[in-house]
Amino acid sequence: APGTPATTTSPPETPSPTGEPSPTPTIQDIVELEDFAPLEPGTYFIDPDADPSTPLRVVYQVPVEGWRQWLGATRFAGDEHVTVSITTVTNLVRHGCRDDSPADPPVGSSVDDLATALADLAPFQVTSPPEDVTVYGYSGKHLELTVPDLPVAGDGFAGCVGGDLHSWFSPNHDQGDNAYFGYEGPGYTEEFWILDVEGSRLVVATQRTRDMPAGYIAELRAILDSIRIEP
């Protein structure tokens, strides 16, 4: 159904090596791995608010080889990529193209505050407006944004700061003071599930370029289906 990460299709089976004993599964902290390091199929977790004093933790499975380290996982296919981001979002930029400084006053702390602010963030196009949703046992909002047909020059967006589009700030996104800027061109789509997890605002987001192969989208769905929130 639209607006839910769940899928009715079976996730791809993880091939098991033959002739070798299965190692004891371990759960790895994704942010302790090298940036964009190749991921072995298996179980990973992230502390979405980057605060070890709070119990919030999200556990998920990477089903097959080919995915790389991120605030979740990301996969590249030539110029295409697909990503799962699991984080808390602390603020947005003032304008996605023209002003990548943090909004002041910052976005409020509720699920509705963030959903409304994302839907209002220029120059992104709202392709699915905020609506109530319950996923992973928690209620929240779902919405989808798409990069409109902005002019592109060289490797970036013409007229935008540094040629990039920026959007959300995250405590896990160790890129200095930069907001997320992985938008690859017109048609790039970002889907958000913003959840209230016992008072913490958790964001599960997917990012995908326009022509991402369907097989990789199926792997993305398998990762989403595997998510387990530990409040």
mmCIF file of C-alpha atoms in Angstrom:
data_model
loop_
_atom_site.group_PDB
_atom_site.id
_atom_site.type_symbol
_atom_site.label_atom_id
_atom_site.label_comp_id
_atom_site.label_asym_id
_atom_site.label_seq_id
_atom_site.Cartn_x
_atom_site.Cartn_y
_atom_site.Cartn_z
ATOM 1 C CA ALA A 1 0.000 0.000 0.000
ATOM 2 C CA PRO A 2 1.266 3.511 -0.673
ATOM 3 C CA GLY A 3 2.842 5.194 2.304
ATOM 4 C CA THR A 4 4.149 2.115 4.039
ATOM 5 C CA PRO A 5 7.607 0.549 3.864
ATOM 6 C CA ALA A 6 6.071 -2.935 4.004
ATOM 7 C CA THR A 7 5.976 -4.934 0.807
ATOM 8 C CA THR A 8 4.026 -8.009 -0.181
ATOM 9 C CA THR A 9 6.851 -9.370 -2.287
ATOM 10 C CA SER A 10 9.336 -11.712 -0.705
ATOM 11 C CA PRO A 11 12.730 -10.193 0.025
ATOM 12 C CA PRO A 12 15.579 -11.612 -2.006
ATOM 13 C CA GLU A 13 17.145 -14.645 -0.432
ATOM 14 C CA THR A 14 20.616 -14.185 0.934
ATOM 15 C CA PRO A 15 22.881 -16.760 -0.681
ATOM 16 C CA SER A 16 24.674 -18.881 1.889
ATOM 17 C CA PRO A 17 28.219 -20.052 1.244
ATOM 18 C CA THR A 18 28.572 -23.751 0.671
ATOM 19 C CA GLY A 19 31.025 -25.988 2.440
ATOM 20 C CA GLU A 20 31.737 -23.481 5.199
ATOM 21 C CA PRO A 21 30.267 -23.313 8.691
ATOM 22 C CA SER A 22 28.033 -20.300 9.222
ATOM 23 C CA PRO A 23 29.721 -17.735 11.441
ATOM 24 C CA THR A 24 27.926 -16.607 14.563
ATOM 25 C CA PRO A 25 25.942 -13.528 13.537
ATOM 26 C CA THR A 26 27.076 -10.285 15.099
ATOM 27 C CA ILE A 27 25.345 -6.934 15.055
ATOM 28 C CA GLN A 28 27.663 -4.165 13.886
ATOM 29 C CA ASP A 29 27.362 -0.458 14.629
ATOM 30 C CA ILE A 30 27.128 1.047 11.139
ATOM 31 C CA VAL A 31 28.649 4.397 12.097
ATOM 32 C CA GLU A 32 31.822 2.737 13.382
ATOM 33 C CA LEU A 33 32.624 1.453 9.904
ATOM 34 C CA GLU A 34 34.587 3.465 7.359
ATOM 35 C CA ASP A 35 32.508 5.847 5.265
ATOM 36 C CA PHE A 36 30.961 4.014 2.295
ATOM 37 C CA ALA A 37 32.844 0.788 3.127
ATOM 38 C CA PRO A 38 31.380 -2.316 1.431
ATOM 39 C CA LEU A 39 28.932 -4.105 3.730
ATOM 40 C CA GLU A 40 28.783 -7.837 4.223
ATOM 41 C CA PRO A 41 25.254 -9.234 4.244
ATOM 42 C CA GLY A 42 24.122 -9.344 7.853
ATOM 43 C CA THR A 43 22.681 -7.411 10.776
ATOM 44 C CA TYR A 44 23.571 -3.809 11.595
ATOM 45 C CA PHE A 45 22.351 -1.174 14.001
ATOM 46 C CA ILE A 46 22.421 2.593 14.306
ATOM 47 C CA ASP A 47 21.948 4.960 17.235
ATOM 48 C CA PRO A 48 19.775 7.460 15.352
ATOM 49 C CA ASP A 49 20.227 10.399 17.704
ATOM 50 C CA ALA A 50 23.955 9.711 18.223
ATOM 51 C CA ASP A 51 23.324 9.898 21.967
ATOM 52 C CA PRO A 52 24.491 6.814 23.878
ATOM 53 C CA SER A 53 22.629 7.989 26.971
ATOM 54 C CA THR A 54 19.273 7.373 25.266
ATOM 55 C CA PRO A 55 18.085 3.822 24.566
ATOM 56 C CA LEU A 56 16.794 4.424 21.028
ATOM 57 C CA ARG A 57 18.390 1.998 18.587
ATOM 58 C CA VAL A 58 17.369 0.676 15.164
ATOM 59 C CA VAL A 59 18.415 -2.786 13.960
ATOM 60 C CA TYR A 60 18.160 -3.876 10.314
ATOM 61 C CA GLN A 61 19.409 -6.435 7.819
ATOM 62 C CA VAL A 62 21.487 -5.912 4.691
ATOM 63 C CA PRO A 63 20.337 -8.836 2.515
ATOM 64 C CA VAL A 64 22.993 -9.091 -0.193
ATOM 65 C CA GLU A 65 26.440 -7.871 -1.160
ATOM 66 C CA GLY A 66 26.827 -4.593 -3.046
ATOM 67 C CA TRP A 67 25.573 -2.227 -0.357
ATOM 68 C CA ARG A 68 27.836 0.286 1.360
ATOM 69 C CA GLN A 69 28.105 2.034 4.706
ATOM 70 C CA TRP A 70 25.843 5.000 5.383
ATOM 71 C CA LEU A 71 23.327 6.070 8.052
ATOM 72 C CA GLY A 72 21.590 2.876 7.048
ATOM 73 C CA ALA A 73 22.950 1.618 3.739
ATOM 74 C CA THR A 74 23.490 2.840 0.188
ATOM 75 C CA ARG A 75 24.004 1.159 -3.170
ATOM 76 C CA PHE A 76 25.500 2.579 -6.339
ATOM 77 C CA ALA A 77 24.883 1.385 -9.892
ATOM 78 C CA GLY A 78 26.896 3.559 -12.243
ATOM 79 C CA ASP A 79 25.383 7.024 -11.985
ATOM 80 C CA GLU A 80 22.336 5.690 -10.133
ATOM 81 C CA HIS A 81 22.026 5.123 -6.409
ATOM 82 C CA VAL A 82 19.498 4.045 -3.807
ATOM 83 C CA THR A 83 19.811 4.685 -0.094
ATOM 84 C CA VAL A 84 18.150 3.988 3.237
ATOM 85 C CA SER A 85 18.774 6.659 5.887
ATOM 86 C CA ILE A 86 17.864 6.019 9.540
ATOM 87 C CA THR A 87 18.417 9.047 11.739
ATOM 88 C CA THR A 88 16.952 11.878 13.713
ATOM 89 C CA VAL A 89 16.630 15.197 11.914
ATOM 90 C CA THR A 90 17.527 18.214 14.012
ATOM 91 C CA ASN A 91 16.804 20.982 11.507
ATOM 92 C CA LEU A 92 16.478 21.878 7.830
ATOM 93 C CA VAL A 93 18.251 24.383 5.618
ATOM 94 C CA ARG A 94 16.623 27.750 4.876
ATOM 95 C CA HIS A 95 16.403 26.986 1.144
ATOM 96 C CA GLY A 96 17.497 23.810 -0.608
ATOM 97 C CA CYS A 97 19.209 25.613 -3.473
ATOM 98 C CA ARG A 98 20.060 29.171 -2.439
ATOM 99 C CA ASP A 99 20.786 29.065 1.322
ATOM 100 C CA ASP A 100 22.191 25.954 2.990
ATOM 101 C CA SER A 101 22.478 27.523 6.449
ATOM 102 C CA PRO A 102 20.279 26.099 9.237
ATOM 103 C CA ALA A 103 16.744 27.450 9.531
ATOM 104 C CA ASP A 104 16.442 30.040 12.286
ATOM 105 C CA PRO A 105 14.345 29.592 14.306
ATOM 106 C CA PRO A 106 14.948 25.864 13.878
ATOM 107 C CA VAL A 107 12.213 23.434 12.923
ATOM 108 C CA GLY A 108 10.066 22.476 15.912
ATOM 109 C CA SER A 109 10.488 19.164 17.709
ATOM 110 C CA SER A 110 7.257 17.360 16.771
ATOM 111 C CA VAL A 111 6.554 14.931 13.936
ATOM 112 C CA ASP A 112 4.099 17.429 12.415
ATOM 113 C CA ASP A 113 6.668 20.235 12.620
ATOM 114 C CA LEU A 114 9.189 18.314 10.536
ATOM 115 C CA ALA A 115 6.645 16.947 8.061
ATOM 116 C CA THR A 116 5.250 20.436 7.445
ATOM 117 C CA ALA A 117 8.710 21.989 7.111
ATOM 118 C CA LEU A 118 9.882 19.343 4.639
ATOM 119 C CA ALA A 119 6.739 19.797 2.546
ATOM 120 C CA ASP A 120 7.434 23.549 2.480
ATOM 121 C CA LEU A 121 11.154 23.263 1.672
ATOM 122 C CA ALA A 122 11.912 24.964 -1.638
ATOM 123 C CA PRO A 123 12.666 24.058 -4.358
ATOM 124 C CA PHE A 124 11.576 20.450 -3.766
ATOM 125 C CA GLN A 125 8.308 19.219 -5.267
ATOM 126 C CA VAL A 126 5.881 17.400 -2.968
ATOM 127 C CA THR A 127 4.906 14.218 -4.827
ATOM 128 C CA SER A 128 3.091 12.666 -1.853
ATOM 129 C CA PRO A 129 1.812 15.107 0.801
ATOM 130 C CA PRO A 130 2.143 14.408 4.531
ATOM 131 C CA GLU A 131 -0.343 11.815 5.731
ATOM 132 C CA ASP A 132 -0.807 9.841 8.922
ATOM 133 C CA VAL A 133 0.883 6.457 8.948
ATOM 134 C CA THR A 134 1.690 3.672 11.398
ATOM 135 C CA VAL A 135 4.791 1.588 10.672
ATOM 136 C CA TYR A 136 7.084 -0.544 12.819
ATOM 137 C CA GLY A 137 4.516 -0.196 15.604
ATOM 138 C CA TYR A 138 4.736 3.604 15.825
ATOM 139 C CA SER A 139 2.582 6.408 14.461
ATOM 140 C CA GLY A 140 3.820 9.348 12.449
ATOM 141 C CA LYS A 141 3.732 10.990 9.035
ATOM 142 C CA HIS A 142 4.731 9.862 5.560
ATOM 143 C CA LEU A 143 5.616 12.160 2.681
ATOM 144 C CA GLU A 144 7.610 12.127 -0.539
ATOM 145 C CA LEU A 145 9.662 14.854 -2.180
ATOM 146 C CA THR A 146 11.113 14.894 -5.699
ATOM 147 C CA VAL A 147 13.741 17.134 -7.239
ATOM 148 C CA PRO A 148 11.991 19.191 -9.938
ATOM 149 C CA ASP A 149 13.401 19.881 -13.394
ATOM 150 C CA LEU A 150 16.036 22.344 -12.216
ATOM 151 C CA PRO A 151 18.707 23.444 -14.692
ATOM 152 C CA VAL A 152 21.846 21.347 -14.438
ATOM 153 C CA ALA A 153 25.324 22.603 -15.305
ATOM 154 C CA GLY A 154 28.402 20.397 -15.222
ATOM 155 C CA ASP A 155 28.094 18.053 -12.252
ATOM 156 C CA GLY A 156 25.629 20.184 -10.293
ATOM 157 C CA PHE A 157 22.517 22.321 -10.192
ATOM 158 C CA ALA A 158 22.945 25.683 -11.907
ATOM 159 C CA GLY A 159 22.456 28.612 -9.560
ATOM 160 C CA CYS A 160 22.583 26.545 -6.357
ATOM 161 C CA VAL A 161 25.218 27.032 -3.649
ATOM 162 C CA GLY A 162 28.153 24.812 -4.616
ATOM 163 C CA GLY A 163 26.004 23.234 -7.318
ATOM 164 C CA ASP A 164 24.232 21.130 -4.662
ATOM 165 C CA LEU A 165 20.773 20.822 -3.167
ATOM 166 C CA HIS A 166 20.711 20.542 0.631
ATOM 167 C CA SER A 167 17.911 19.577 2.999
ATOM 168 C CA TRP A 168 18.159 18.037 6.472
ATOM 169 C CA PHE A 169 20.695 18.120 9.289
ATOM 170 C CA SER A 170 21.426 14.950 11.259
ATOM 171 C CA PRO A 171 23.621 14.201 14.299
ATOM 172 C CA ASN A 172 24.881 11.084 12.452
ATOM 173 C CA HIS A 173 25.812 12.870 9.236
ATOM 174 C CA ASP A 174 29.471 13.648 9.861
ATOM 175 C CA GLN A 175 29.992 16.063 6.987
ATOM 176 C CA GLY A 176 31.042 19.070 9.014
ATOM 177 C CA ASP A 177 28.115 21.451 9.210
ATOM 178 C CA ASN A 178 26.622 20.320 5.911
ATOM 179 C CA ALA A 179 23.059 19.193 5.532
ATOM 180 C CA TYR A 180 22.314 16.131 3.390
ATOM 181 C CA PHE A 181 23.198 16.934 -0.232
ATOM 182 C CA GLY A 182 23.073 13.626 -2.119
ATOM 183 C CA TYR A 183 20.529 14.798 -4.693
ATOM 184 C CA GLU A 184 21.763 13.617 -8.083
ATOM 185 C CA GLY A 185 19.479 15.407 -10.533
ATOM 186 C CA PRO A 186 15.889 16.029 -11.579
ATOM 187 C CA GLY A 187 13.572 13.168 -10.677
ATOM 188 C CA TYR A 188 15.581 12.162 -7.598
ATOM 189 C CA THR A 189 13.012 11.053 -5.035
ATOM 190 C CA GLU A 190 13.186 11.105 -1.241
ATOM 191 C CA GLU A 191 10.543 9.325 0.824
ATOM 192 C CA PHE A 192 10.164 9.948 4.566
ATOM 193 C CA TRP A 193 8.554 8.092 7.446
ATOM 194 C CA ILE A 194 8.717 10.421 10.468
ATOM 195 C CA LEU A 195 7.809 8.525 13.623
ATOM 196 C CA ASP A 196 7.212 9.349 17.276
ATOM 197 C CA VAL A 197 9.103 6.659 19.179
ATOM 198 C CA GLU A 198 8.166 7.236 22.798
ATOM 199 C CA GLY A 199 8.935 10.935 22.520
ATOM 200 C CA SER A 200 11.911 10.680 20.156
ATOM 201 C CA ARG A 201 11.411 11.777 16.544
ATOM 202 C CA LEU A 202 12.841 9.045 14.341
ATOM 203 C CA VAL A 203 13.222 9.466 10.585
ATOM 204 C CA VAL A 204 13.454 6.550 8.162
ATOM 205 C CA ALA A 205 14.039 7.894 4.663
ATOM 206 C CA THR A 206 14.803 6.421 1.259
ATOM 207 C CA GLN A 207 16.590 8.234 -1.510
ATOM 208 C CA ARG A 208 16.694 7.033 -5.099
ATOM 209 C CA THR A 209 17.675 8.344 -8.493
ATOM 210 C CA ARG A 210 15.084 8.317 -11.261
ATOM 211 C CA ASP A 211 16.363 5.285 -13.186
ATOM 212 C CA MET A 212 17.419 2.970 -10.359
ATOM 213 C CA PRO A 213 17.127 -0.701 -11.472
ATOM 214 C CA ALA A 214 14.073 -2.493 -10.079
ATOM 215 C CA GLY A 215 16.174 -5.238 -8.536
ATOM 216 C CA TYR A 216 17.919 -2.744 -6.280
ATOM 217 C CA ILE A 217 14.567 -1.278 -5.271
ATOM 218 C CA ALA A 218 13.555 -4.794 -4.173
ATOM 219 C CA GLU A 219 16.701 -4.991 -2.031
ATOM 220 C CA LEU A 220 15.836 -1.584 -0.578
ATOM 221 C CA ARG A 221 12.380 -2.898 0.347
ATOM 222 C CA ALA A 222 13.964 -5.914 2.019
ATOM 223 C CA ILE A 223 16.055 -3.609 4.224
ATOM 224 C CA LEU A 224 12.980 -1.548 5.113
ATOM 225 C CA ASP A 225 11.019 -4.699 5.934
ATOM 226 C CA SER A 226 13.779 -5.883 8.287
ATOM 227 C CA ILE A 227 13.879 -2.730 10.438
ATOM 228 C CA ARG A 228 13.292 -3.236 14.141
ATOM 229 C CA ILE A 229 13.044 -0.223 16.439
ATOM 230 C CA GLU A 230 14.342 -0.658 19.974
ATOM 231 C CA PRO A 231 13.132 2.315 22.054
#
